[in-house]
Amino acid sequence: MEFESIPGVGQKTAAALAELDDPVAALDAGDVLTIASAPGITEGRAAAIARGAIQRRHDDPGGFLATDRAKSLYDDALSLLQHRAVTTYAEKRLETLYPSPCESRIEEVRQLVDRALSRDPDPAVREALAGVAPLADPSGLRVRDRCLATADAEQYATAKNRMPELSAEVVDDARDIDELARSYATVFVLDESFAGIDVDGDVRVRPDALDEPETVVPERLLSVFATNRESIEAAAEVHRLADIEPPCDLDALDDGLARVDDDGTIVGDEELRRLEVAVDDLDAAVGTAESVANDYLREVIQERNVTIEGQDFLSLVEQGARVDSLLARELDEDFETALDKARTHLRESLSLAPEEGELADRVFGGDPTFPISRHDDAVSRLKNELTAARDRRASTLKSELAADLADLREPVDQLVRNALELDVELAIARFARDFDCTLPEFVDADAGFEITAGRSPLLDVEFSEVDPVDYGVAGVTLLSGVNSGGKTSLLDLVGLVVILAHMGLPVPAESVRLQRFTELHYYAKSQGTLDAGAFESTVREFGDLVAGAEGRLVLVDELESITEPGASAKIIAGILEALDTQGATAVFVSHLADQIREAADVEVAVDGIQAVGLVDGELEVDRSPVKGHLARSTPELIVEKLAGEASDASFYESLLEKF
């Protein structure tokens, strides 16, 4: 696949996509999660790439949203959906939904919508979704008690790239490996040629080590589960609450997560915990054992009366006043008792195993002395042995747990993905529920649109208070009506319904029938009369529009404001004639309906949003346009009201005759 053929993908992005395991499958599926895992690609960028890939797959020419106002309406529609998503992922994933004229794309999204509408947007599920996020790759993991060794420079480079968590070393012979074994707890030799070497330490000749990272550096896999614990647990809870079939045994997953701490260390193993405590508490325990022995001897000596015969005293003087022999003779049994107390305390306080206890016994011993002192070399050896036993135990447990979790790695990816995609579906379900939506029906070309009981969610009032509107147009039509009667809101509703329908989504109406349009051109009301240059540009824009208007929907709000009314009526009449010839569907909101009809060489339909009266200075309006009816203006209604209220209505009646 030529990645650069995807709209918006350049050389740098194409190179990043090529690093994915299966970029073609990810792009074909519009898989934002996988695309975002490519180097340097954010979720927002991934959504844009996925959208481009979808367009290419459906041979979608793009450009359905042909004007700024049409694009703004799409943004509003997307915002309504995204507001109902819980996760950032779902917000970005919803950006892959866009209006398309392609039937295949619309139907593809409709399949997603069918699933979504069967979902129950349970608040408990949404609460659980708040903890779900795409799995993050742990960063900065370093394991310092192991290393990789090889005599091959190319293998060395591969090892550094494949296992950056471990140090990689170049060796020439067995002596180099022996040297490494003095510095590392375990050395993995990658060259088969070193098989059978005899060196001290834990040296393993493993030519396959780079292919089995879970056995060489199990911390990599464990850190994935530890780093993403919250997201994984939340995703599991989502499956339970939403009654979704999980891709793995959730009880086994819970058990595996319970065996690894948030920093990737093993928890729950009593033997490992014993060794960890023994290493951490060794120095303090030795100090306490010394105190126990010396306190005992001190009490014994204080209570002991020692008589030295003259000959013994003379012998001591001749020996330089040494008292060792005296202690040996008088306190031999008590000294041994003191040593036993020290050794017993050391064994018991550290819960030492029998073989460890033998090393501990060497910490205290020798000729009788006071005070009794530890043998530092014996303490050091005991600490080294306990540390090595701890590390071996931890390494074994990590390897065992990594082996158990290895089978869960891909299912956990799917578990999280399922939860995130559920959030997308629930956002659509909530949108459909909140705005009483229905799926539109697409009909033959040239049918225009027909909306029954449509209500716009874009108005600044509670949706429940929005008046439903019925309106349909096939061909070109002028829409008349009083000021503030809802003409612009009606155009917004039509544009929104058409956009949502072409996105494959449900629409806020009781029913909708419409053709598949090729483009939506929506021109908002101009802010004041345009100068000559801007006017020329606007007319040129409509000239380009009518050059190929077949299948397009054109919505225009009060184009007459661009210049003086007489000229505007003629220009609008000409545009409507061209659109009618091209077979476009168009709705032009205008207060110049009469003048436009007179200027047009074709029959132009006129619909009207009719005001039914004035109540306390406020218009009462029937929001559904009346077909074939030119609506009365607000001034006419006011003059009519005055004529009905005045005692002498002749002046007002003469004004009414002018309308």
PDB file of N, CA and C in Angstrom, residues 285-321:
ATOM      1  N   ALA A 285      19.555  -6.381  62.698  1.00  0.00           N
ATOM      2  CA  ALA A 285      19.426  -7.618  63.468  1.00  0.00           C
ATOM      3  C   ALA A 285      20.769  -8.039  64.060  1.00  0.00           C
ATOM      4  N   VAL A 286      21.854  -7.845  63.296  1.00  0.00           N
ATOM      5  CA  VAL A 286      23.190  -8.181  63.814  1.00  0.00           C
ATOM      6  C   VAL A 286      23.531  -7.283  64.994  1.00  0.00           C
ATOM      7  N   GLY A 287      23.210  -6.006  64.862  1.00  0.00           N
ATOM      8  CA  GLY A 287      23.473  -5.083  65.972  1.00  0.00           C
ATOM      9  C   GLY A 287      22.698  -5.457  67.213  1.00  0.00           C
ATOM     10  N   THR A 288      21.449  -5.838  67.056  1.00  0.00           N
ATOM     11  CA  THR A 288      20.637  -6.239  68.203  1.00  0.00           C
ATOM     12  C   THR A 288      21.168  -7.535  68.817  1.00  0.00           C
ATOM     13  N   ALA A 289      21.605  -8.470  67.951  1.00  0.00           N
ATOM     14  CA  ALA A 289      22.162  -9.734  68.454  1.00  0.00           C
ATOM     15  C   ALA A 289      23.415  -9.477  69.283  1.00  0.00           C
ATOM     16  N   GLU A 290      24.251  -8.531  68.832  1.00  0.00           N
ATOM     17  CA  GLU A 290      25.426  -8.157  69.623  1.00  0.00           C
ATOM     18  C   GLU A 290      25.004  -7.662  71.003  1.00  0.00           C
ATOM     19  N   SER A 291      24.006  -6.823  71.042  1.00  0.00           N
ATOM     20  CA  SER A 291      23.534  -6.269  72.316  1.00  0.00           C
ATOM     21  C   SER A 291      22.999  -7.366  73.222  1.00  0.00           C
ATOM     22  N   VAL A 292      22.257  -8.315  72.636  1.00  0.00           N
ATOM     23  CA  VAL A 292      21.715  -9.421  73.432  1.00  0.00           C
ATOM     24  C   VAL A 292      22.848 -10.199  74.093  1.00  0.00           C
ATOM     25  N   ALA A 293      23.894 -10.518  73.327  1.00  0.00           N
ATOM     26  CA  ALA A 293      25.017 -11.293  73.864  1.00  0.00           C
ATOM     27  C   ALA A 293      25.763 -10.502  74.931  1.00  0.00           C
ATOM     28  N   ASN A 294      26.044  -9.251  74.640  1.00  0.00           N
ATOM     29  CA  ASN A 294      26.832  -8.453  75.576  1.00  0.00           C
ATOM     30  C   ASN A 294      26.054  -8.094  76.837  1.00  0.00           C
ATOM     31  N   ASP A 295      24.764  -7.884  76.698  1.00  0.00           N
ATOM     32  CA  ASP A 295      23.951  -7.627  77.890  1.00  0.00           C
ATOM     33  C   ASP A 295      23.973  -8.843  78.818  1.00  0.00           C
ATOM     34  N   TYR A 296      23.914 -10.018  78.223  1.00  0.00           N
ATOM     35  CA  TYR A 296      23.959 -11.242  79.035  1.00  0.00           C
ATOM     36  C   TYR A 296      25.303 -11.359  79.760  1.00  0.00           C
ATOM     37  N   LEU A 297      26.395 -11.183  79.018  1.00  0.00           N
ATOM     38  CA  LEU A 297      27.721 -11.296  79.631  1.00  0.00           C
ATOM     39  C   LEU A 297      27.936 -10.231  80.698  1.00  0.00           C
ATOM     40  N   ARG A 298      27.447  -9.024  80.402  1.00  0.00           N
ATOM     41  CA  ARG A 298      27.610  -7.942  81.379  1.00  0.00           C
ATOM     42  C   ARG A 298      26.942  -8.306  82.700  1.00  0.00           C
ATOM     43  N   GLU A 299      25.752  -8.861  82.637  1.00  0.00           N
ATOM     44  CA  GLU A 299      25.052  -9.262  83.859  1.00  0.00           C
ATOM     45  C   GLU A 299      25.809 -10.383  84.577  1.00  0.00           C
ATOM     46  N   VAL A 300      26.318 -11.330  83.794  1.00  0.00           N
ATOM     47  CA  VAL A 300      27.063 -12.448  84.394  1.00  0.00           C
ATOM     48  C   VAL A 300      28.311 -11.943  85.096  1.00  0.00           C
ATOM     49  N   ILE A 301      29.062 -11.066  84.437  1.00  0.00           N
ATOM     50  CA  ILE A 301      30.309 -10.566  85.008  1.00  0.00           C
ATOM     51  C   ILE A 301      30.044  -9.744  86.257  1.00  0.00           C
ATOM     52  N   GLN A 302      28.960  -8.925  86.202  1.00  0.00           N
ATOM     53  CA  GLN A 302      28.651  -8.099  87.367  1.00  0.00           C
ATOM     54  C   GLN A 302      28.318  -8.949  88.599  1.00  0.00           C
ATOM     55  N   GLU A 303      27.753 -10.102  88.388  1.00  0.00           N
ATOM     56  CA  GLU A 303      27.353 -10.954  89.508  1.00  0.00           C
ATOM     57  C   GLU A 303      28.444 -11.950  89.906  1.00  0.00           C
ATOM     58  N   ARG A 304      29.504 -12.021  89.143  1.00  0.00           N
ATOM     59  CA  ARG A 304      30.537 -13.026  89.368  1.00  0.00           C
ATOM     60  C   ARG A 304      31.661 -12.458  90.240  1.00  0.00           C
ATOM     61  N   ASN A 305      32.092 -13.214  91.269  1.00  0.00           N
ATOM     62  CA  ASN A 305      33.275 -12.896  92.062  1.00  0.00           C
ATOM     63  C   ASN A 305      34.404 -13.819  91.606  1.00  0.00           C
ATOM     64  N   VAL A 306      35.460 -13.238  91.128  1.00  0.00           N
ATOM     65  CA  VAL A 306      36.568 -14.029  90.605  1.00  0.00           C
ATOM     66  C   VAL A 306      37.787 -13.864  91.518  1.00  0.00           C
ATOM     67  N   THR A 307      38.295 -14.998  92.019  1.00  0.00           N
ATOM     68  CA  THR A 307      39.489 -14.979  92.864  1.00  0.00           C
ATOM     69  C   THR A 307      40.680 -15.419  92.031  1.00  0.00           C
ATOM     70  N   ILE A 308      41.739 -14.580  92.051  1.00  0.00           N
ATOM     71  CA  ILE A 308      42.938 -14.893  91.272  1.00  0.00           C
ATOM     72  C   ILE A 308      44.047 -15.289  92.247  1.00  0.00           C
ATOM     73  N   GLU A 309      44.481 -16.519  92.200  1.00  0.00           N
ATOM     74  CA  GLU A 309      45.566 -16.974  93.050  1.00  0.00           C
ATOM     75  C   GLU A 309      46.868 -16.288  92.640  1.00  0.00           C
ATOM     76  N   GLY A 310      47.765 -16.222  93.572  1.00  0.00           N
ATOM     77  CA  GLY A 310      49.006 -15.493  93.324  1.00  0.00           C
ATOM     78  C   GLY A 310      49.748 -15.968  92.093  1.00  0.00           C
ATOM     79  N   GLN A 311      49.846 -17.306  91.968  1.00  0.00           N
ATOM     80  CA  GLN A 311      50.569 -17.834  90.811  1.00  0.00           C
ATOM     81  C   GLN A 311      49.907 -17.415  89.503  1.00  0.00           C
ATOM     82  N   ASP A 312      48.543 -17.434  89.468  1.00  0.00           N
ATOM     83  CA  ASP A 312      47.811 -17.017  88.262  1.00  0.00           C
ATOM     84  C   ASP A 312      48.029 -15.541  87.980  1.00  0.00           C
ATOM     85  N   PHE A 313      48.012 -14.731  89.060  1.00  0.00           N
ATOM     86  CA  PHE A 313      48.191 -13.302  88.881  1.00  0.00           C
ATOM     87  C   PHE A 313      49.577 -13.009  88.299  1.00  0.00           C
ATOM     88  N   LEU A 314      50.623 -13.754  88.890  1.00  0.00           N
ATOM     89  CA  LEU A 314      51.977 -13.580  88.380  1.00  0.00           C
ATOM     90  C   LEU A 314      52.072 -13.972  86.918  1.00  0.00           C
ATOM     91  N   SER A 315      51.365 -15.054  86.559  1.00  0.00           N
ATOM     92  CA  SER A 315      51.371 -15.506  85.164  1.00  0.00           C
ATOM     93  C   SER A 315      50.751 -14.463  84.244  1.00  0.00           C
ATOM     94  N   LEU A 316      49.647 -13.827  84.717  1.00  0.00           N
ATOM     95  CA  LEU A 316      48.991 -12.792  83.902  1.00  0.00           C
ATOM     96  C   LEU A 316      49.912 -11.602  83.688  1.00  0.00           C
ATOM     97  N   VAL A 317      50.647 -11.239  84.772  1.00  0.00           N
ATOM     98  CA  VAL A 317      51.561 -10.097  84.647  1.00  0.00           C
ATOM     99  C   VAL A 317      52.660 -10.408  83.655  1.00  0.00           C
ATOM    100  N   GLU A 318      53.190 -11.656  83.781  1.00  0.00           N
ATOM    101  CA  GLU A 318      54.257 -12.054  82.859  1.00  0.00           C
ATOM    102  C   GLU A 318      53.774 -12.076  81.396  1.00  0.00           C
ATOM    103  N   GLN A 319      52.447 -12.319  81.187  1.00  0.00           N
ATOM    104  CA  GLN A 319      51.883 -12.361  79.820  1.00  0.00           C
ATOM    105  C   GLN A 319      51.441 -10.978  79.341  1.00  0.00           C
ATOM    106  N   GLY A 320      51.811  -9.949  80.041  1.00  0.00           N
ATOM    107  CA  GLY A 320      51.433  -8.601  79.624  1.00  0.00           C
ATOM    108  C   GLY A 320      50.046  -8.245  80.061  1.00  0.00           C
ATOM    109  N   ALA A 321      49.566  -8.764  81.138  1.00  0.00           N
ATOM    110  CA  ALA A 321      48.247  -8.437  81.718  1.00  0.00           C
ATOM    111  C   ALA A 321      47.097  -8.852  80.815  1.00  0.00           C
TER     112      ALA A 321
END
